[in-house]
Short mmCIF file of C-alpha atoms and ligand atoms in Angstrom, two decimals:
data_model
loop_
_atom_site.label_atom_id
_atom_site.label_comp_id
_atom_site.label_asym_id
_atom_site.label_seq_id
_atom_site.Cartn_x
_atom_site.Cartn_y
_atom_site.Cartn_z
CA MET A 1 0.00 0.00 0.00
CA SER A 2 2.93 2.34 0.54
CA GLY A 3 3.89 2.17 -3.14
CA GLY A 4 5.16 5.71 -2.81
CA LYS A 5 2.82 7.57 -5.12
CA LYS A 6 0.55 10.13 -3.60
CA LEU A 7 -2.63 11.63 -4.86
CA ARG A 8 -2.32 15.38 -5.10
CA ILE A 9 -5.37 17.49 -4.38
CA ALA A 10 -5.71 21.22 -5.07
CA ILE A 11 -7.73 23.12 -2.50
CA GLN A 12 -8.60 26.79 -2.22
CA LYS A 13 -6.11 28.55 0.02
CA SER A 14 -8.64 30.84 1.62
CA GLY A 15 -12.21 31.72 0.81
CA ARG A 16 -15.66 30.32 0.48
CA LEU A 17 -14.54 26.76 -0.31
CA SER A 18 -11.53 26.30 1.95
CA GLU A 19 -12.96 25.25 5.25
CA LYS A 20 -15.54 22.81 3.90
CA SER A 21 -13.01 21.34 1.47
CA LEU A 22 -10.67 20.50 4.33
CA GLU A 23 -13.58 19.23 6.39
CA THR A 24 -14.58 16.90 3.54
CA ILE A 25 -11.11 15.35 3.67
CA SER A 26 -10.76 15.22 7.43
CA SER A 27 -14.20 13.65 7.86
CA CYS A 28 -12.71 10.70 5.96
CA GLY A 29 -10.32 10.08 8.85
CA ILE A 30 -7.41 11.68 7.02
CA ASP A 31 -5.10 13.62 9.32
CA PHE A 32 -3.06 16.61 8.27
CA SER A 33 -1.95 19.87 9.72
CA THR A 34 -2.57 23.13 7.94
CA ASP A 35 -1.36 25.58 10.55
CA SER A 36 1.90 26.26 8.80
CA ARG A 37 0.97 28.62 5.98
CA THR A 38 2.72 26.45 3.44
CA LEU A 39 1.41 25.90 -0.03
CA LYS A 40 1.93 22.19 0.19
CA CYS A 41 1.45 19.59 2.88
CA ALA A 42 1.02 15.85 3.09
CA ALA A 43 -1.54 13.85 5.02
CA GLN A 44 -0.13 11.81 7.86
CA ASN A 45 -2.13 8.62 7.44
CA PHE A 46 -3.20 8.56 3.80
CA PRO A 47 -1.26 8.94 0.52
CA LEU A 48 -2.62 12.40 -0.14
CA GLU A 49 -0.79 15.65 -0.73
CA PHE A 50 -2.45 19.06 -0.56
CA LEU A 51 -1.76 22.03 -2.74
CA PHE A 52 -3.26 25.30 -1.46
CA VAL A 53 -3.96 27.69 -4.31
CA ARG A 54 -6.40 30.31 -5.58
CA ASP A 55 -9.68 28.69 -6.55
CA ASP A 56 -9.53 30.31 -10.00
CA ASP A 57 -6.35 28.37 -10.71
CA ILE A 58 -7.61 24.96 -9.65
CA PRO A 59 -9.07 23.84 -13.01
CA THR A 60 -5.81 24.78 -14.75
CA TYR A 61 -3.69 22.93 -12.21
CA VAL A 62 -5.78 19.80 -12.56
CA TYR A 63 -5.85 20.06 -16.34
CA ASP A 64 -2.07 20.52 -16.51
CA GLY A 65 -1.44 17.66 -14.11
CA VAL A 66 0.08 19.84 -11.39
CA ALA A 67 -2.67 18.35 -9.21
CA ASP A 68 -4.54 15.10 -9.82
CA ILE A 69 -7.84 16.26 -8.39
CA GLY A 70 -9.28 19.47 -6.99
CA ILE A 71 -12.21 20.88 -5.10
CA VAL A 72 -13.60 23.90 -6.85
CA GLY A 73 -16.81 25.78 -7.57
CA ARG A 74 -18.57 24.63 -10.72
CA ASN A 75 -18.38 28.28 -11.80
CA GLU A 76 -14.58 28.17 -11.95
CA LEU A 77 -14.72 24.89 -13.84
CA ASP A 78 -17.20 26.20 -16.42
CA GLU A 79 -15.35 29.48 -16.73
CA SER A 80 -12.05 27.69 -17.33
CA GLY A 81 -13.48 25.88 -20.33
CA TYR A 82 -11.48 22.73 -19.51
CA SER A 83 -13.34 19.49 -19.78
CA LEU A 84 -12.49 17.85 -16.50
CA GLU A 85 -14.34 14.96 -14.98
CA VAL A 86 -16.65 15.88 -12.10
CA VAL A 87 -16.09 12.90 -9.79
CA ARG A 88 -18.40 14.09 -7.02
CA ASP A 89 -20.89 16.87 -6.61
CA LEU A 90 -20.15 18.13 -3.12
CA GLY A 91 -22.97 20.61 -2.89
CA PHE A 92 -21.46 23.01 -0.38
CA ALA A 93 -20.51 26.65 -0.93
CA SER A 94 -23.50 27.20 -3.11
CA CYS A 95 -23.96 30.65 -4.57
CA ARG A 96 -25.25 32.28 -7.71
CA LEU A 97 -23.96 34.43 -10.49
CA SER A 98 -26.16 37.49 -10.66
CA ILE A 99 -26.61 40.72 -12.50
CA ALA A 100 -26.39 43.66 -10.11
CA VAL A 101 -27.03 47.28 -10.96
CA PRO A 102 -26.40 50.64 -9.33
CA GLU A 103 -29.18 52.92 -8.16
CA GLY A 104 -31.01 54.52 -11.05
CA PHE A 105 -30.43 51.67 -13.50
CA ASP A 106 -33.82 50.75 -14.93
CA TYR A 107 -33.62 46.97 -15.09
CA GLN A 108 -36.48 45.19 -16.89
CA GLY A 109 -34.79 41.89 -17.62
CA LEU A 110 -31.70 40.78 -19.50
CA SER A 111 -32.72 42.83 -22.53
CA SER A 112 -32.00 45.96 -20.46
CA LEU A 113 -28.33 44.99 -20.74
CA GLU A 114 -28.33 45.58 -24.50
CA GLY A 115 -25.41 47.85 -25.40
CA LYS A 116 -24.29 48.17 -21.78
CA ARG A 117 -20.85 47.60 -20.25
CA ILE A 118 -20.97 44.70 -17.80
CA ALA A 119 -18.00 44.04 -15.54
CA THR A 120 -17.42 40.42 -14.57
CA SER A 121 -14.83 37.80 -13.70
CA TYR A 122 -16.91 35.25 -15.58
CA PRO A 123 -16.89 36.41 -19.22
CA ARG A 124 -17.23 32.90 -20.64
CA ILE A 125 -20.32 31.97 -18.60
CA LEU A 126 -21.91 35.40 -18.97
CA SER A 127 -21.33 35.69 -22.71
CA SER A 128 -22.82 32.28 -23.34
CA ILE A 129 -25.95 33.20 -21.40
CA LEU A 130 -26.27 36.57 -23.12
CA GLU A 131 -25.79 34.95 -26.49
CA GLU A 132 -28.47 32.40 -25.70
CA ARG A 133 -30.84 35.23 -24.88
CA GLY A 134 -29.83 37.32 -27.87
CA VAL A 135 -28.45 40.22 -25.85
CA GLN A 136 -25.43 42.16 -27.09
CA ALA A 137 -23.39 43.88 -24.43
CA SER A 138 -19.72 44.68 -23.96
CA LEU A 139 -18.03 42.72 -21.23
CA VAL A 140 -15.36 44.28 -19.07
CA THR A 141 -13.30 41.45 -17.65
CA VAL A 142 -11.78 42.09 -14.23
CA SER A 143 -10.29 39.50 -11.93
CA GLY A 144 -11.43 40.98 -8.63
CA SER A 145 -13.31 43.83 -6.93
CA VAL A 146 -15.94 43.68 -9.63
CA GLU A 147 -18.39 45.49 -7.39
CA ILE A 148 -16.52 48.80 -7.51
CA THR A 149 -16.50 49.07 -11.31
CA PRO A 150 -19.79 50.99 -11.73
CA ALA A 151 -18.72 53.55 -9.10
CA VAL A 152 -15.42 54.19 -10.84
CA GLY A 153 -17.14 54.52 -14.19
CA ILE A 154 -15.72 51.57 -16.11
CA ALA A 155 -18.96 49.59 -16.22
CA ASP A 156 -22.71 50.24 -16.14
CA CYS A 157 -23.47 47.17 -14.08
CA ILE A 158 -21.87 43.94 -12.98
CA CYS A 159 -22.27 40.19 -13.08
CA ASP A 160 -20.69 38.56 -10.04
CA LEU A 161 -21.05 35.77 -7.52
CA VAL A 162 -23.51 36.44 -4.74
CA SER A 163 -23.83 34.40 -1.60
CA THR A 164 -25.19 36.50 1.26
CA GLY A 165 -25.47 39.67 -0.82
CA ALA A 166 -23.40 41.62 1.72
CA THR A 167 -20.73 42.63 -0.79
CA LEU A 168 -23.32 44.08 -3.17
CA ARG A 169 -25.13 45.99 -0.43
CA MET A 170 -21.88 47.40 0.85
CA ASN A 171 -21.20 48.77 -2.61
CA GLY A 172 -24.64 50.20 -3.23
CA LEU A 173 -25.56 47.64 -5.88
CA LYS A 174 -28.86 45.82 -6.26
CA GLU A 175 -29.08 42.20 -7.33
CA VAL A 176 -31.67 42.10 -10.10
CA GLU A 177 -31.38 38.66 -11.67
CA ALA A 178 -29.62 35.40 -10.93
CA ILE A 179 -28.45 33.74 -14.12
CA TYR A 180 -26.40 30.73 -13.00
CA TRP A 181 -26.11 28.56 -9.88
CA THR A 182 -23.01 26.89 -8.58
CA SER A 183 -21.60 24.85 -5.71
CA ALA A 184 -18.50 22.82 -4.99
CA VAL A 185 -17.47 19.83 -7.07
CA MET A 186 -14.51 17.48 -6.98
CA VAL A 187 -12.79 17.29 -10.33
CA ALA A 188 -10.17 15.04 -11.89
CA ARG A 189 -8.42 15.05 -15.23
CA SER A 190 -10.47 13.01 -17.69
CA ASP A 191 -7.57 10.66 -18.56
CA PHE A 192 -6.66 10.27 -14.91
CA SER A 193 -7.79 6.63 -14.68
CA GLN A 194 -4.71 5.65 -16.73
CA ASP A 195 -2.61 6.25 -13.63
CA GLU A 196 -3.58 3.07 -11.85
CA GLU A 197 -1.87 3.71 -8.57
CA ARG A 198 -3.32 7.17 -8.13
CA SER A 199 -6.72 6.06 -9.38
CA ALA A 200 -6.75 3.42 -6.68
CA ILE A 201 -6.03 6.09 -4.06
CA LEU A 202 -8.84 8.22 -5.46
CA SER A 203 -11.24 5.26 -5.27
CA ARG A 204 -10.36 4.77 -1.63
CA LEU A 205 -10.92 8.45 -0.94
CA LEU A 206 -14.27 8.48 -2.76
CA MET A 207 -15.39 5.36 -0.93
CA ARG A 208 -14.70 7.06 2.38
CA MET A 209 -16.44 10.24 1.27
CA ASP A 210 -19.52 8.31 0.16
CA THR A 211 -19.62 6.41 3.44
CA VAL A 212 -19.56 9.61 5.46
CA ASN A 213 -22.07 11.22 3.15
CA ASN A 214 -24.50 8.30 3.34
CA ALA A 215 -24.39 8.49 7.10
CA ARG A 216 -25.10 12.23 7.15
CA LYS A 217 -28.32 11.76 5.29
CA LYS A 218 -29.61 9.18 7.77
CA LYS A 219 -30.64 9.04 11.38
CA TYR A 220 -30.55 6.09 13.69
CA VAL A 221 -33.94 5.76 15.38
CA LEU A 222 -34.66 3.72 18.50
CA PHE A 223 -38.07 3.45 20.16
CA ASN A 224 -40.34 1.33 22.32
CA LEU A 225 -43.50 0.01 20.77
CA PRO A 226 -46.51 -2.07 21.78
CA ALA A 227 -45.56 -5.53 20.45
CA ASP A 228 -48.75 -5.85 18.39
CA ARG A 229 -47.88 -2.77 16.31
CA ILE A 230 -44.61 -4.07 14.94
CA GLU A 231 -46.01 -4.69 11.43
CA ASP A 232 -47.19 -1.09 11.29
CA ALA A 233 -43.82 0.15 12.47
CA ALA A 234 -42.02 -1.88 9.80
CA ARG A 235 -44.29 -0.35 7.16
CA ILE A 236 -43.70 3.20 8.44
CA VAL A 237 -39.96 2.90 8.78
CA GLY A 238 -39.84 1.01 5.46
CA GLY A 239 -37.47 1.52 2.60
CA MET A 240 -34.81 -0.88 3.91
CA LYS A 241 -34.37 -4.29 5.53
CA SER A 242 -36.74 -5.06 8.38
CA PRO A 243 -36.04 -3.11 11.55
CA THR A 244 -34.25 -4.82 14.42
CA VAL A 245 -36.73 -5.83 17.11
CA THR A 246 -35.64 -6.65 20.66
CA PRO A 247 -37.99 -8.02 23.31
CA LEU A 248 -38.42 -6.04 26.52
CA LEU A 249 -38.98 -7.39 30.00
CA ASP A 250 -42.64 -6.40 29.68
CA SER A 251 -43.67 -8.79 26.90
CA ALA A 252 -46.38 -6.42 25.69
CA TRP A 253 -43.62 -4.10 24.45
CA VAL A 254 -40.62 -4.34 22.12
CA SER A 255 -37.69 -2.09 21.38
CA VAL A 256 -37.21 -1.25 17.70
CA GLN A 257 -34.11 0.09 15.95
CA SER A 258 -33.92 1.38 12.44
CA VAL A 259 -32.26 3.81 10.07
CA VAL A 260 -34.36 6.57 8.54
CA GLY A 261 -33.54 9.09 5.85
CA GLU A 262 -33.27 12.65 7.14
CA ASP A 263 -35.74 13.83 4.49
CA ARG A 264 -38.45 11.46 5.77
CA PHE A 265 -37.63 11.86 9.39
CA TRP A 266 -40.50 14.06 10.60
CA SER A 267 -43.24 12.14 8.84
CA VAL A 268 -41.84 8.85 10.18
CA PHE A 269 -41.64 10.36 13.66
CA GLU A 270 -45.27 11.50 13.59
CA ASP A 271 -46.53 8.18 12.20
CA LEU A 272 -44.62 6.26 14.86
CA LYS A 273 -46.11 8.41 17.60
CA ALA A 274 -49.54 7.78 16.11
CA ILE A 275 -49.14 3.99 16.48
CA GLY A 276 -48.07 4.34 20.10
CA ALA A 277 -44.28 4.47 19.90
CA GLU A 278 -42.69 5.85 23.04
CA GLY A 279 -39.27 7.02 24.08
CA ILE A 280 -38.17 7.74 20.52
CA LEU A 281 -34.43 8.30 20.45
CA VAL A 282 -32.82 9.80 17.37
CA MET A 283 -29.09 9.60 16.88
CA PRO A 284 -26.68 10.81 14.25
CA ILE A 285 -24.81 8.14 12.31
CA GLU A 286 -21.12 8.69 11.90
CA LYS A 287 -20.31 6.22 9.13
CA MET A 288 -22.48 3.97 7.03
CA SER A 289 -21.72 1.64 4.15
CA ASP A 290 -24.33 0.39 1.71
C1 PRP B 301 -17.35 36.44 -4.40
C2 PRP B 301 -17.75 37.72 -5.07
C3 PRP B 301 -17.98 38.67 -3.94
C4 PRP B 301 -18.40 37.78 -2.81
C5 PRP B 301 -19.89 37.81 -2.62
O1 PRP B 301 -15.99 36.31 -4.28
O2 PRP B 301 -16.77 38.18 -5.96
O3 PRP B 301 -16.80 39.35 -3.61
O4 PRP B 301 -17.99 36.46 -3.14
O5 PRP B 301 -20.28 37.14 -1.42
P1 PRP B 301 -21.43 37.77 -0.50
O6 PRP B 301 -22.68 37.85 -1.35
O7 PRP B 301 -21.62 36.75 0.60
O8 PRP B 301 -20.99 39.07 0.00
P2 PRP B 301 -15.26 34.87 -4.08
O9 PRP B 301 -15.66 34.25 -2.79
O10 PRP B 301 -15.45 34.03 -5.27
O11 PRP B 301 -13.75 35.26 -3.89
P3 PRP B 301 -12.61 35.43 -4.98
O12 PRP B 301 -13.20 36.31 -6.02
O13 PRP B 301 -11.51 36.04 -4.20
O14 PRP B 301 -12.28 34.07 -5.49
ZN1 ZN B 302 -11.87 33.07 -6.83
#
């Protein structure tokens, strides 16, 4: 197992994605220390090496082979134009790309952007959307501080990422239309599977991620039930192998254990109460394999 090769992952150095990206890895039982502000570090108990970079550069690094995989916003991937393989949709750090205008801009829809100067860091995504909608505008590409461009007179409005909206408010801009939605994905080079040793490491990592993820979406439920309602309970809990039933000292009652999807939890809870379940305990599940 210690063949020597390590899988190299590119992670955002600081920003919206950083913390959750590291959490995704550490929840897989992979230990590392990031306190030294180095650009590179290796995990202590898994053949994984981290590269801490700007999120905008992650698709390029993965494409060029500087890193094998990366965690990045789908926006950066789409904007890069590289066709990388999305190996997992991670779902965190979700935000939107929106049109925002200064006070006094009469916005009636995308057609109001006709002939206007729009500042953005996402010219590829924006131009494809404008083209789709038949709007002709001139794009002013800037790599940061997009929100100040109308105030300094180099753009009429902007198209930028919005999460809480605080940045826009602080700069006197109003979000008028969201045109694209994004969240974090894990990407790999599309020909990556040819590197057998590193592919095997990636499979191990993904297996751990999936196990943790499965568990997060489920709750472990334990309750006492009148013994004659067990069929009803099995029907309510449903969707998996029969629940585990343990006799209690009082033979009129049983203890039941099962796993329930988070999304169904409240309806299951109410239905169980309705058939006389008592002492319902709900516990988080740390790991769960299929
Ligand atoms: C985006 C965007 C804004 C901010 C908006 O930057 O450019 O500055 O987030 O977030 P808010 O609505 O919560 O205020 P990003 O996180 O992508 O940083 P980067 O441009 O430095 O990569
Ligand atoms: Zn960025």
